[in-house]
Amino acid sequence: MTAELVRGQNHTLPQTRLEIRVSAGTPVVAGATLGDERGTVRGIEWIAHPGSPQLPGLEVSQQAAADHRLAVDLDALPTGAHRVTVLLALPVGVGGPVRFGAVPAPFVAVTGLDGTEIATFTLTDLDAESAVSALELYRRQDAWKVRAVGQGYAGGLAEMLADQGVTDPAALAGTIQEAVPRGLARSVAPPSRTPEGDRVRHATGSADHRPAAPPPAPEPPEPLADPAATGPGHTPQPHTAPGPAAAGASAAGPSTGGPINYAHPRRQRAAPPSPPPAAPPAQPGQPAQPVAGDATGWSMDERLYNQVWGMFEDLARAVAAYRSAVDFAESRMDQELDRALSDPRNRIGGAGDRAREAARAKRDELASRAREALDRDLAQLTAEAAVVEPALPAAYAGWGNPVWHAHRIPMEIPMALRIGDLHLPERTDLRIPLLVRLPLERGMWVDSGRTASEAATLTDTDQLRRLAMETAVAHAARLLAVYPPGEFAVHVIDPAGSAAGPLAPLVESGVLAGPPAAGPGGVASVLAHLTRRVDLVQMAVRARAADSLPPDLDTGEQLLVVNDFPHGFDDRAVTQLRYLADEGPAVGVHLLMVADREEASAYGPVLDPLWRSLLRITPVADSHLADPWVGHAWTYEPLTIPPGSRVLEQVLAAVAAARRAAGR
């Protein structure tokens, strides 16, 4: 049984070969120190960090990432080591968060090598701290224990190392930060890579499907090869971490000063078994014209899916190269100004002014050249997006795409579903579709609270809640429209009946599995029904006895839409909801919650695993998602129905008609 620790609590470890898994929701640096009986670190040779990731019995990641796995063999530690302290710190100089109070509470789990959790700890109540001592493994009377520490340090990594008795902690902290490339964020996970020639399969209930979105995956986590989030000139190095998707990407920068190649490293010009459409011949000196489906895949849908992810990565790396070049130009100007002003001769007359003007002119020239390169890349990606967007199938298309007006309910589920768009401030009109794999492996949470985004601050609370529920209804409708008739059911919990307006399209079309559940009795009934389904299917899968399922059990995918959580939920209902979030996706039960996290704050850290298990989206534009390559903060834009359009009602009517025709 897993021990959920609170700060200061300890737990005996049943084994000595362990993994320590960290899920932070934002890139962090993970390291560990060894201490003697008094907890003193004897020297830098007792510190594992990205620049020196291996010690006897201990190995940490070589990069910043939102998810880490630290390998520990307590029997192999150096003689005299009686304590292992796990350290987390926010990377500096990468434009990310500077305090833990601005990011989700980090979650740390001590597990066996098979992934079985022994103890977990959620680091809550952090604010101005930029480094934290998360937990420690210590030896007491020949037995090893784990203690939840959660000690934060506003002075950062240097203060934390100094607290452990490290000599010259500031220099060591600088060395560690310099060794860390730009952190990997797992809010949006890259698509699964399939071996050349292997067909992607999408059988219902398969455990191999991974969503394209992120934060920590439901237990048990699986091995993952993370792509390194690097800037120009760095080569990524793989590591293992828990997460929802397998990915591999590389971006080696030029070593000779030549042009940077922004091409997606895995995009090919031919797709098995037939090549993609041929591109029109390019004019001399001009780039090749973009073509929809210019990526590897067995079908056009798969090629388009891979092409969209290729565009996503290309844009992330192009902007990373530009920002890095601008930072270099600023740094070079500062260095030249320091050198010029340090010479006493330049402090008299106009020599100092001329030096300043020359340094600024050089900075402007370098920044201008970087912008020109970025504009060329953005123009090419914009042209590609203009070709790809009209060619997208309904599941990948926005509501304004004409493909929805001719949509027919399919006989097979598609590869993925579009749930919004992403863009960066360098080119806000260049939108990248955010696609999540089907069947869903994680639920979604539509945040109805007032976030820090400008759009949220300009919208009143009641309007935000209505928009959040309308967003959830639109996502439910899209899921119903892309599944074969009768293979996807939607249940709704609306405890106070406050969402009657937004729910009207679902209710009036007759596509719901039953009327929206209201009141404590309705909440309990729906949760009990879905919990029973999860239990029965899990038992059947483990016993390999699918034929033994009750004949009245709906084996299709199930979606539970929950409005206004936690109102109307008692402790038992909250526990059942957490169970569905953790265990449901593997057997086809998914959550789509509309909730304001602040309103659930009374539950404290009890609900932290629930929030982490869901992909957070917003009803208005919000910059809360990050790519898995370089960790940019992307602005998420929800899909909106064009004003005056009845496409939602038409799609739901088509779903209802297809069900009647199929006798469902």
XYZ file of C-alpha atoms in Angstrom:
664
model
C 0.000 0.000 0.000
C 1.329 3.426 -0.940
C 2.160 5.787 1.931
C 1.070 9.363 1.135
C 3.489 11.396 3.244
C 3.120 14.874 4.618
C 6.002 17.175 5.521
C 8.149 15.597 8.259
C 6.604 12.137 8.054
C 8.774 9.068 7.422
C 8.210 5.563 6.108
C 10.328 2.409 6.153
C 11.675 1.291 2.776
C 11.113 -2.416 2.029
C 13.952 -2.611 -0.505
C 17.202 -0.874 -1.403
C 16.988 -0.648 -5.214
C 14.603 2.195 -5.924
C 13.485 4.831 -8.362
C 12.569 8.346 -7.319
C 10.089 9.835 -9.755
C 9.527 13.566 -9.953
C 6.576 15.236 -11.681
C 6.693 19.006 -11.603
C 4.549 20.277 -14.481
C 7.369 22.659 -15.451
C 11.062 22.086 -16.186
C 13.128 21.646 -13.017
C 16.692 20.597 -12.271
C 16.875 17.396 -10.228
C 19.917 16.365 -8.224
C 20.904 14.535 -5.066
C 23.503 14.821 -2.346
C 25.012 12.168 -0.099
C 25.451 12.905 3.565
C 27.272 11.252 6.443
C 25.734 10.379 9.800
C 25.398 14.083 10.641
C 24.015 14.906 7.182
C 27.170 16.710 6.066
C 28.181 16.533 2.408
C 31.893 15.690 2.346
C 32.627 17.265 -1.018
C 31.486 17.754 -4.593
C 32.211 14.078 -5.230
C 29.134 13.375 -3.096
C 26.807 15.474 -5.236
C 24.994 14.127 -8.330
C 23.760 16.835 -10.690
C 23.295 17.346 -14.466
C 26.980 18.142 -14.938
C 28.042 15.019 -12.996
C 24.997 12.751 -13.073
C 26.440 9.496 -11.719
C 27.739 8.459 -8.322
C 28.126 4.944 -6.947
C 24.556 3.803 -6.320
C 22.985 7.021 -7.633
C 22.115 8.478 -11.047
C 20.178 11.631 -11.947
C 19.015 13.290 -15.168
C 21.377 15.361 -17.304
C 18.831 18.023 -18.225
C 15.995 20.122 -16.927
C 12.655 18.381 -17.352
C 9.171 18.336 -15.909
C 9.486 14.607 -15.226
C 12.516 12.804 -13.816
C 13.519 9.328 -12.748
C 16.421 9.053 -10.324
C 17.940 5.595 -9.912
C 19.093 4.667 -6.390
C 20.856 1.545 -5.133
C 21.311 2.075 -1.417
C 23.596 -0.955 -1.046
C 26.020 0.498 -3.599
C 26.464 3.933 -1.993
C 29.990 4.980 -0.973
C 31.224 3.927 2.453
C 30.109 6.420 5.061
C 27.040 7.622 3.167
C 24.031 7.447 5.460
C 21.695 9.878 3.734
C 20.480 10.698 0.201
C 18.765 14.068 -0.199
C 16.791 14.768 -3.372
C 17.038 18.384 -4.526
C 14.857 20.294 -7.005
C 15.614 23.719 -8.438
C 14.133 25.936 -11.109
C 16.574 26.540 -14.001
C 17.778 30.135 -14.334
C 18.330 32.218 -17.413
C 15.818 30.384 -19.620
C 12.839 32.689 -19.250
C 10.864 30.230 -17.143
C 9.281 30.556 -13.693
C 11.544 31.904 -10.951
C 9.635 30.655 -7.908
C 7.830 27.448 -7.045
C 4.766 29.392 -5.941
C 4.046 30.143 -9.610
C 4.036 26.512 -10.765
C 2.058 23.371 -9.859
C 3.088 21.657 -6.642
C 5.886 19.153 -7.461
C 5.084 15.514 -6.794
C 7.724 12.986 -5.744
C 7.234 9.218 -5.561
C 9.600 6.553 -4.285
C 8.947 3.357 -6.246
C 10.324 -0.108 -6.737
C 11.972 -1.026 -10.018
C 8.628 -2.419 -11.234
C 6.952 0.958 -10.757
C 5.084 0.024 -7.584
C 4.778 3.123 -5.421
C 6.167 2.864 -1.896
C 5.712 6.447 -0.725
C 4.608 9.720 -2.303
C 4.917 13.349 -1.288
C 3.354 16.501 -2.775
C 5.415 19.628 -2.069
C 2.761 22.177 -1.181
C 2.926 25.643 0.422
C 5.930 26.805 -1.597
C 6.012 30.471 -2.586
C 9.162 32.522 -3.208
C 11.476 29.511 -3.079
C 13.387 28.610 -6.251
C 15.028 25.494 -4.806
C 13.709 22.842 -2.469
C 14.985 19.834 -0.589
C 12.207 17.399 -1.502
C 12.856 14.273 0.498
C 15.657 12.250 2.012
C 16.477 8.587 2.290
C 18.338 7.884 5.529
C 19.714 4.889 7.414
C 18.512 4.253 10.937
C 19.670 1.132 12.830
C 20.561 -0.783 9.667
C 17.192 0.030 8.059
C 16.554 2.620 5.377
C 13.661 5.059 5.619
C 12.284 7.915 3.532
C 11.327 11.257 5.060
C 9.261 13.988 3.393
C 11.241 17.216 3.815
C 9.823 19.988 1.604
C 12.323 22.619 2.822
C 12.384 25.508 0.353
C 15.093 28.125 -0.206
C 14.348 31.592 -1.547
C 18.085 32.017 -2.149
C 17.997 29.229 -4.689
C 20.385 26.384 -5.287
C 23.343 28.136 -3.685
C 21.545 28.642 -0.369
C 20.338 25.044 -0.362
C 23.839 23.679 -0.985
C 25.270 25.955 1.680
C 22.730 24.591 4.144
C 24.179 21.132 3.545
C 27.709 22.252 4.291
C 29.006 22.424 0.715
C 32.166 24.487 0.257
C 31.755 27.424 -2.168
C 28.071 26.681 -2.892
C 27.624 29.661 -5.229
C 30.279 28.381 -7.640
C 28.835 24.879 -7.608
C 25.308 26.213 -8.146
C 26.545 28.172 -11.157
C 28.257 25.070 -12.536
C 25.064 23.058 -12.191
C 22.918 25.681 -13.894
C 25.413 26.064 -16.729
C 25.306 22.309 -17.305
C 21.549 22.331 -17.733
C 20.204 22.890 -21.248
C 16.843 24.514 -21.652
C 14.339 22.497 -19.643
C 11.846 20.059 -21.064
C 8.226 20.718 -20.141
C 5.758 17.859 -20.364
C 2.547 19.867 -20.525
C 2.302 18.883 -24.163
C 3.872 15.550 -25.017
C 5.177 14.691 -28.495
C 3.423 12.027 -30.545
C 4.488 8.423 -30.276
C 7.154 7.473 -32.768
C 6.538 4.246 -34.651
C 9.268 2.193 -36.315
C 9.529 2.579 -40.064
C 7.082 0.225 -41.677
C 5.090 -0.531 -38.515
C 1.466 0.372 -38.833
C -0.090 2.459 -36.084
C -2.953 0.528 -34.507
C -5.830 2.018 -32.529
C -7.719 -0.841 -30.918
C -10.113 0.139 -28.178
C -8.692 -0.488 -24.744
C -5.072 -0.737 -25.879
C -2.560 0.523 -23.351
C -0.180 1.720 -26.036
C -2.061 4.866 -26.998
C -0.680 8.045 -25.636
C -2.231 11.495 -25.687
C -0.423 14.445 -27.089
C -0.662 16.337 -23.876
C 0.969 16.198 -20.861
C 1.703 16.432 -17.180
C 2.397 13.202 -15.294
C 0.763 10.073 -16.610
C -1.584 7.923 -14.534
C 0.109 5.180 -12.560
C 1.850 2.988 -13.319
C 4.167 5.202 -15.359
C 6.128 3.712 -18.195
C 9.682 4.303 -19.495
C 10.047 7.278 -21.772
C 12.879 8.582 -23.906
C 12.584 12.337 -23.602
C 13.804 14.564 -26.410
C 16.353 16.980 -25.030
C 15.223 20.542 -24.931
C 18.210 22.278 -26.358
C 19.188 25.572 -27.771
C 21.360 25.954 -30.865
C 24.679 24.211 -30.576
C 23.616 21.482 -28.151
C 22.944 17.852 -28.866
C 20.074 16.265 -26.937
C 20.750 13.334 -24.643
C 17.989 10.863 -23.805
C 16.909 9.983 -20.319
C 14.057 8.054 -18.819
C 11.098 9.657 -17.150
C 7.467 8.806 -16.535
C 5.172 10.284 -19.104
C 2.358 9.676 -21.513
C 4.176 9.413 -24.823
C 7.378 8.102 -26.312
C 9.366 10.654 -28.233
C 12.744 11.177 -29.743
C 14.026 14.297 -31.392
C 17.364 15.883 -32.034
C 18.502 19.358 -32.873
C 22.210 19.685 -33.225
C 23.257 23.227 -33.879
C 25.878 24.241 -36.403
C 29.487 23.983 -35.294
C 30.988 25.967 -38.140
C 28.782 29.029 -38.101
C 26.702 27.836 -41.055
C 22.944 28.204 -41.373
C 20.789 26.365 -38.872
C 18.699 23.542 -40.278
C 15.184 23.863 -38.899
C 13.833 20.814 -40.726
C 11.937 18.320 -38.621
C 14.530 15.541 -38.067
C 11.996 12.753 -38.652
C 9.987 14.178 -41.495
C 10.569 12.277 -44.706
C 9.651 12.945 -48.284
C 8.013 9.608 -48.872
C 5.478 7.652 -46.864
C 4.860 3.927 -46.878
C 3.303 2.292 -48.700
C 2.626 5.097 -51.193
C 4.408 8.466 -51.470
C 2.645 11.661 -50.439
C 1.364 14.048 -53.103
C 4.141 15.513 -55.220
C 5.026 19.130 -54.576
C 4.884 21.606 -57.446
C 8.339 22.324 -58.840
C 10.011 25.229 -57.084
C 11.361 28.230 -58.911
C 15.169 28.552 -58.941
C 16.362 29.991 -55.647
C 12.953 29.568 -54.007
C 11.938 27.000 -51.355
C 9.812 24.062 -52.376
C 6.067 24.619 -52.286
C 4.403 22.987 -49.276
C 2.086 20.015 -49.750
C -0.522 18.622 -47.362
C 0.456 15.163 -46.176
C 4.210 15.696 -46.592
C 5.206 13.285 -43.807
C 5.560 9.585 -43.121
C 2.395 7.551 -42.647
C 0.284 4.682 -43.915
C -2.750 6.840 -44.500
C -3.434 10.465 -45.312
C -4.751 11.027 -41.783
C -1.551 9.656 -40.283
C 0.622 11.729 -42.621
C -1.309 14.877 -41.713
C -1.014 14.057 -38.014
C 2.758 13.667 -38.300
C 2.999 16.787 -40.447
C 1.179 18.883 -37.838
C 3.572 17.666 -35.154
C 6.466 18.414 -37.473
C 5.239 21.984 -37.902
C 4.856 22.254 -34.131
C 8.479 21.241 -33.596
C 9.789 23.384 -36.465
C 8.119 26.480 -35.041
C 9.392 25.732 -31.522
C 12.979 25.334 -32.692
C 12.896 28.309 -35.069
C 11.716 30.626 -32.292
C 14.249 29.099 -29.884
C 17.050 29.884 -32.338
C 15.804 33.463 -32.720
C 15.490 34.086 -28.988
C 18.915 32.576 -28.387
C 20.446 34.822 -31.064
C 18.824 37.921 -29.556
C 20.056 36.962 -26.085
C 23.549 36.502 -27.503
C 23.399 39.936 -29.144
C 22.353 41.560 -25.864
C 25.066 39.711 -23.930
C 27.725 40.684 -26.468
C 26.679 44.338 -26.293
C 26.941 44.293 -22.504
C 30.416 42.750 -22.665
C 31.627 45.295 -25.222
C 30.259 48.161 -23.152
C 31.943 46.813 -20.026
C 35.281 46.551 -21.826
C 34.967 50.012 -23.322
C 33.973 51.725 -20.096
C 36.623 49.921 -18.067
C 39.276 51.814 -20.051
C 39.837 55.218 -18.363
C 40.698 56.779 -21.725
C 37.123 56.224 -22.920
C 35.684 58.180 -20.013
C 36.914 61.462 -21.400
C 35.600 63.105 -24.540
C 33.367 61.300 -27.011
C 35.183 57.930 -27.057
C 32.732 56.406 -24.584
C 29.723 57.592 -26.577
C 31.195 56.199 -29.786
C 31.844 52.860 -28.071
C 28.250 52.714 -26.877
C 26.909 53.537 -30.324
C 29.126 50.898 -31.942
C 28.047 48.234 -29.433
C 24.373 49.039 -29.897
C 24.732 49.086 -33.673
C 26.329 45.654 -33.588
C 23.535 44.406 -31.324
C 20.894 45.773 -33.689
C 22.614 44.185 -36.683
C 22.767 40.741 -35.067
C 19.158 40.964 -33.882
C 18.034 42.093 -37.328
C 19.780 39.164 -39.016
C 18.178 36.774 -36.526
C 14.759 38.284 -37.218
C 15.261 37.933 -40.968
C 16.038 34.239 -40.533
C 12.997 33.813 -38.291
C 10.733 35.638 -40.751
C 11.843 33.293 -43.544
C 11.028 30.267 -41.398
C 7.718 31.753 -40.286
C 6.758 32.524 -43.881
C 7.463 28.933 -44.905
C 5.485 27.532 -41.962
C 2.619 29.943 -42.650
C 2.479 28.769 -46.263
C 2.503 25.156 -45.081
C -0.285 25.840 -42.574
C -2.361 27.469 -45.313
C -2.114 24.249 -47.339
C -2.539 21.811 -44.458
C -5.515 23.415 -42.689
C -8.051 22.962 -45.541
C -6.902 19.344 -46.028
C -7.499 18.275 -42.426
C -10.180 15.661 -41.728
C -13.029 16.592 -39.403
C -11.320 15.200 -36.306
C -8.317 17.488 -36.900
C -10.275 20.500 -38.184
C -11.676 23.535 -36.435
C -15.402 24.193 -36.260
C -15.167 26.735 -39.060
C -13.770 24.211 -41.546
C -16.356 23.284 -44.235
C -15.463 19.608 -43.740
C -17.818 19.550 -40.745
C -20.832 20.392 -42.893
C -20.290 17.238 -44.947
C -19.176 15.099 -42.018
C -20.477 11.563 -41.735
C -20.111 9.463 -38.620
C -17.123 7.146 -39.278
C -16.917 3.384 -38.863
C -13.458 3.585 -37.279
C -12.041 6.014 -34.756
C -9.490 8.505 -36.076
C -5.894 8.736 -34.964
C -6.331 11.945 -32.962
C -8.692 14.763 -32.078
C -8.121 18.500 -32.190
C -8.882 20.261 -28.910
C -7.508 23.730 -29.606
C -4.738 25.784 -31.192
C -1.314 26.930 -30.014
C 0.697 29.990 -30.972
C 3.738 32.014 -29.898
C 4.020 35.806 -29.517
C 6.482 36.074 -32.429
C 3.634 35.253 -34.847
C 0.227 35.115 -33.206
C -1.640 34.385 -36.445
C 0.364 31.190 -37.071
C -1.719 28.597 -35.242
C -0.666 24.996 -34.670
C -3.512 22.509 -34.075
C -3.261 20.809 -30.680
C -4.005 17.140 -31.346
C -4.505 14.471 -28.679
C -4.341 10.788 -29.493
C -7.406 8.575 -29.425
C -8.525 6.656 -27.469
C -7.880 9.197 -24.743
C -5.384 8.132 -22.103
C -5.945 11.135 -19.857
C -8.961 13.134 -18.920
C -9.341 16.867 -19.445
C -10.013 19.707 -17.055
C -11.600 22.924 -18.327
C -10.447 25.556 -15.856
C -13.392 27.828 -15.054
C -11.375 29.930 -12.603
C -9.928 33.371 -13.093
C -6.393 32.717 -14.313
C -3.584 35.205 -14.826
C -4.239 35.558 -18.552
C -5.427 38.876 -19.933
C -8.518 37.280 -21.490
C -9.548 35.783 -18.146
C -9.100 39.037 -16.239
C -11.394 40.798 -18.724
C -14.157 38.196 -18.324
C -16.461 38.084 -15.325
C -16.757 34.948 -13.218
C -20.214 33.871 -14.411
C -19.229 34.286 -18.044
C -16.055 32.249 -17.491
C -18.097 29.414 -16.026
C -20.520 29.467 -18.912
C -17.712 29.533 -21.471
C -16.005 26.644 -19.668
C -19.137 24.500 -19.829
C -19.715 25.413 -23.485
C -16.128 24.347 -24.191
C -16.733 21.013 -22.486
C -19.949 20.460 -24.458
C -18.136 21.207 -27.722
C -15.395 18.687 -26.887
C -17.975 16.058 -25.961
C -19.741 16.674 -29.279
C -16.489 16.277 -31.216
C -15.772 12.987 -29.491
C -19.270 11.709 -30.231
C -18.900 12.744 -33.879
C -15.629 10.912 -34.530
C -16.529 7.594 -32.898
C -18.573 4.900 -34.662
C -22.256 4.843 -33.671
C -22.796 3.417 -30.221
C -19.112 3.145 -29.336
C -18.929 6.323 -27.271
C -21.325 7.329 -24.493
C -21.496 10.625 -22.610
C -22.700 10.979 -19.012
C -23.203 14.357 -17.330
C -23.116 15.348 -13.666
C -24.574 18.806 -13.011
C -25.230 18.800 -9.233
C -27.044 22.142 -9.054
C -28.532 22.103 -12.554
C -26.694 25.327 -13.326
C -25.524 24.273 -16.800
C -28.909 23.735 -18.411
C -28.216 26.334 -21.098
C -24.816 25.068 -22.320
C -26.010 21.441 -22.068
C -29.092 22.071 -24.227
C -27.520 20.878 -27.524
C -26.557 17.526 -25.963
C -29.881 17.082 -24.176
C -32.136 18.114 -27.058
C -30.335 15.923 -29.593
C -30.798 12.848 -27.414
C -27.142 11.750 -27.587
C -26.571 11.532 -23.822
C -26.554 8.175 -22.056
C -29.143 9.607 -19.647
C -30.441 12.910 -18.297
C -27.853 15.087 -16.533
C -27.503 13.844 -12.948
C -28.424 16.415 -10.308
C -28.300 16.411 -6.529
C -26.312 14.106 -4.246
C -28.364 11.087 -5.309
C -27.712 11.654 -8.999
C -24.009 12.205 -8.412
C -23.726 8.991 -6.381
C -25.682 6.960 -8.956
C -23.548 7.948 -11.952
C -20.264 7.522 -10.088
C -21.315 4.112 -8.782
C -22.299 3.008 -12.303
C -18.990 4.020 -13.858
C -16.923 2.729 -10.926
C -18.627 -0.645 -11.298
C -17.829 -0.663 -15.002
C -14.146 0.038 -14.335
C -13.986 -2.718 -11.714
C -15.674 -5.317 -13.930
C -13.592 -4.574 -17.015
C -10.360 -4.572 -15.001
C -11.202 -7.970 -13.523
C -12.110 -9.351 -16.942
C -8.872 -8.072 -18.460
C -6.720 -9.478 -15.680
C -8.476 -12.838 -15.853
C -8.530 -12.796 -19.662
C -12.222 -13.493 -19.453
C -13.884 -10.799 -21.550
C -16.746 -13.187 -22.328
C -17.701 -13.220 -18.653
C -18.767 -9.549 -18.609
C -22.472 -8.981 -17.868
C -24.535 -8.699 -21.071
C -25.943 -5.319 -20.003
C -22.483 -3.772 -19.619
C -21.684 -1.115 -22.230
C -18.154 -1.915 -23.382
C -17.859 1.247 -25.477
C -15.832 4.265 -24.419
C -17.458 6.367 -21.679
C -17.036 10.091 -21.029
C -18.128 11.661 -17.757
C -18.684 15.426 -17.952
C -18.616 16.970 -14.460
C -19.803 20.539 -13.986
C -18.981 22.851 -11.104
C -16.795 20.434 -9.135
C -16.580 20.040 -6.098
C -20.133 21.314 -5.404
C -22.409 18.384 -4.648
C -19.530 15.974 -3.970
C -19.005 14.381 -0.575
C -15.789 12.627 0.467
C -16.925 9.299 -1.006
C -17.787 10.913 -4.336
C -14.403 12.672 -4.444
C -12.640 9.356 -3.815
C -14.623 7.693 -6.611
C -13.783 10.539 -8.972
C -10.072 10.176 -8.209
C -10.388 6.447 -8.840
C -12.002 7.068 -12.245
C -9.288 9.560 -13.156
C -6.513 7.113 -12.264
C -7.928 3.779 -13.389
C -10.619 4.711 -15.885
C -8.625 5.652 -19.014
C -7.008 2.211 -19.287
C -10.454 0.599 -19.565
C -12.241 3.292 -21.554
C -13.705 5.633 -18.914
C -12.643 9.269 -19.222
C -13.220 12.503 -17.300
C -14.027 15.937 -18.668
C -14.227 18.227 -15.653
C -15.308 21.854 -15.456
C -13.904 23.227 -12.230
C -12.184 26.115 -10.493
C -9.271 24.756 -8.506
C -9.515 27.545 -5.962
C -13.038 26.432 -5.028
C -11.656 22.970 -4.242
C -8.802 24.328 -2.123
C -10.508 23.132 1.062
C -9.471 19.593 0.161
C -5.808 20.637 0.247
C -3.239 18.308 -1.297
C -5.748 15.446 -1.408
C -6.874 16.578 -4.849
C -3.408 17.330 -6.225
C -3.138 13.875 -7.866
C -6.499 14.499 -9.545
C -5.436 17.815 -11.075
C -2.116 16.324 -12.202
C -3.843 13.426 -13.922
C -5.900 15.741 -16.152
C -4.891 17.867 -19.120
C -5.732 21.460 -18.211
C -7.347 23.566 -20.902
C -9.079 26.933 -20.638
C -12.224 28.517 -22.092
C -10.251 31.628 -23.070
C -6.739 32.220 -24.358
C -4.100 31.340 -21.770
C -0.320 30.753 -21.902
C -0.042 27.649 -19.748
C 1.135 24.877 -22.073
C 4.739 24.139 -23.004
C 6.271 22.166 -25.831
C 8.483 19.128 -25.145
C 11.473 20.331 -27.170
C 12.562 23.728 -25.849
C 9.938 24.554 -23.225
C 8.325 27.648 -24.773
C 5.184 28.912 -23.078
C 2.528 28.579 -25.787
C -0.781 30.399 -25.804
C -3.648 27.938 -25.936
C -6.732 29.056 -27.862
C -9.904 26.985 -27.440
C -11.859 25.983 -30.522
C -14.817 28.300 -31.022
C -17.962 27.881 -33.076
C -18.380 30.696 -35.651
C -21.063 33.230 -34.622
C -24.466 32.288 -35.995
C -23.313 28.835 -37.055
C -25.434 25.787 -36.251
C -22.640 23.333 -36.951
C -22.801 21.941 -33.400
C -26.505 21.132 -33.686
C -25.983 19.645 -37.179
C -23.162 17.398 -35.964
C -25.167 16.160 -32.972
C -28.176 15.517 -35.195
C -25.950 13.424 -37.453
C -24.743 11.456 -34.420
C -28.317 10.767 -33.322
C -29.353 9.747 -36.848
C -26.372 7.391 -37.177
C -27.273 5.754 -33.872
C -30.865 5.210 -34.961
C -29.713 3.744 -38.261
C -27.392 1.369 -36.409
C -30.124 0.397 -33.946
C -28.242 1.817 -30.971
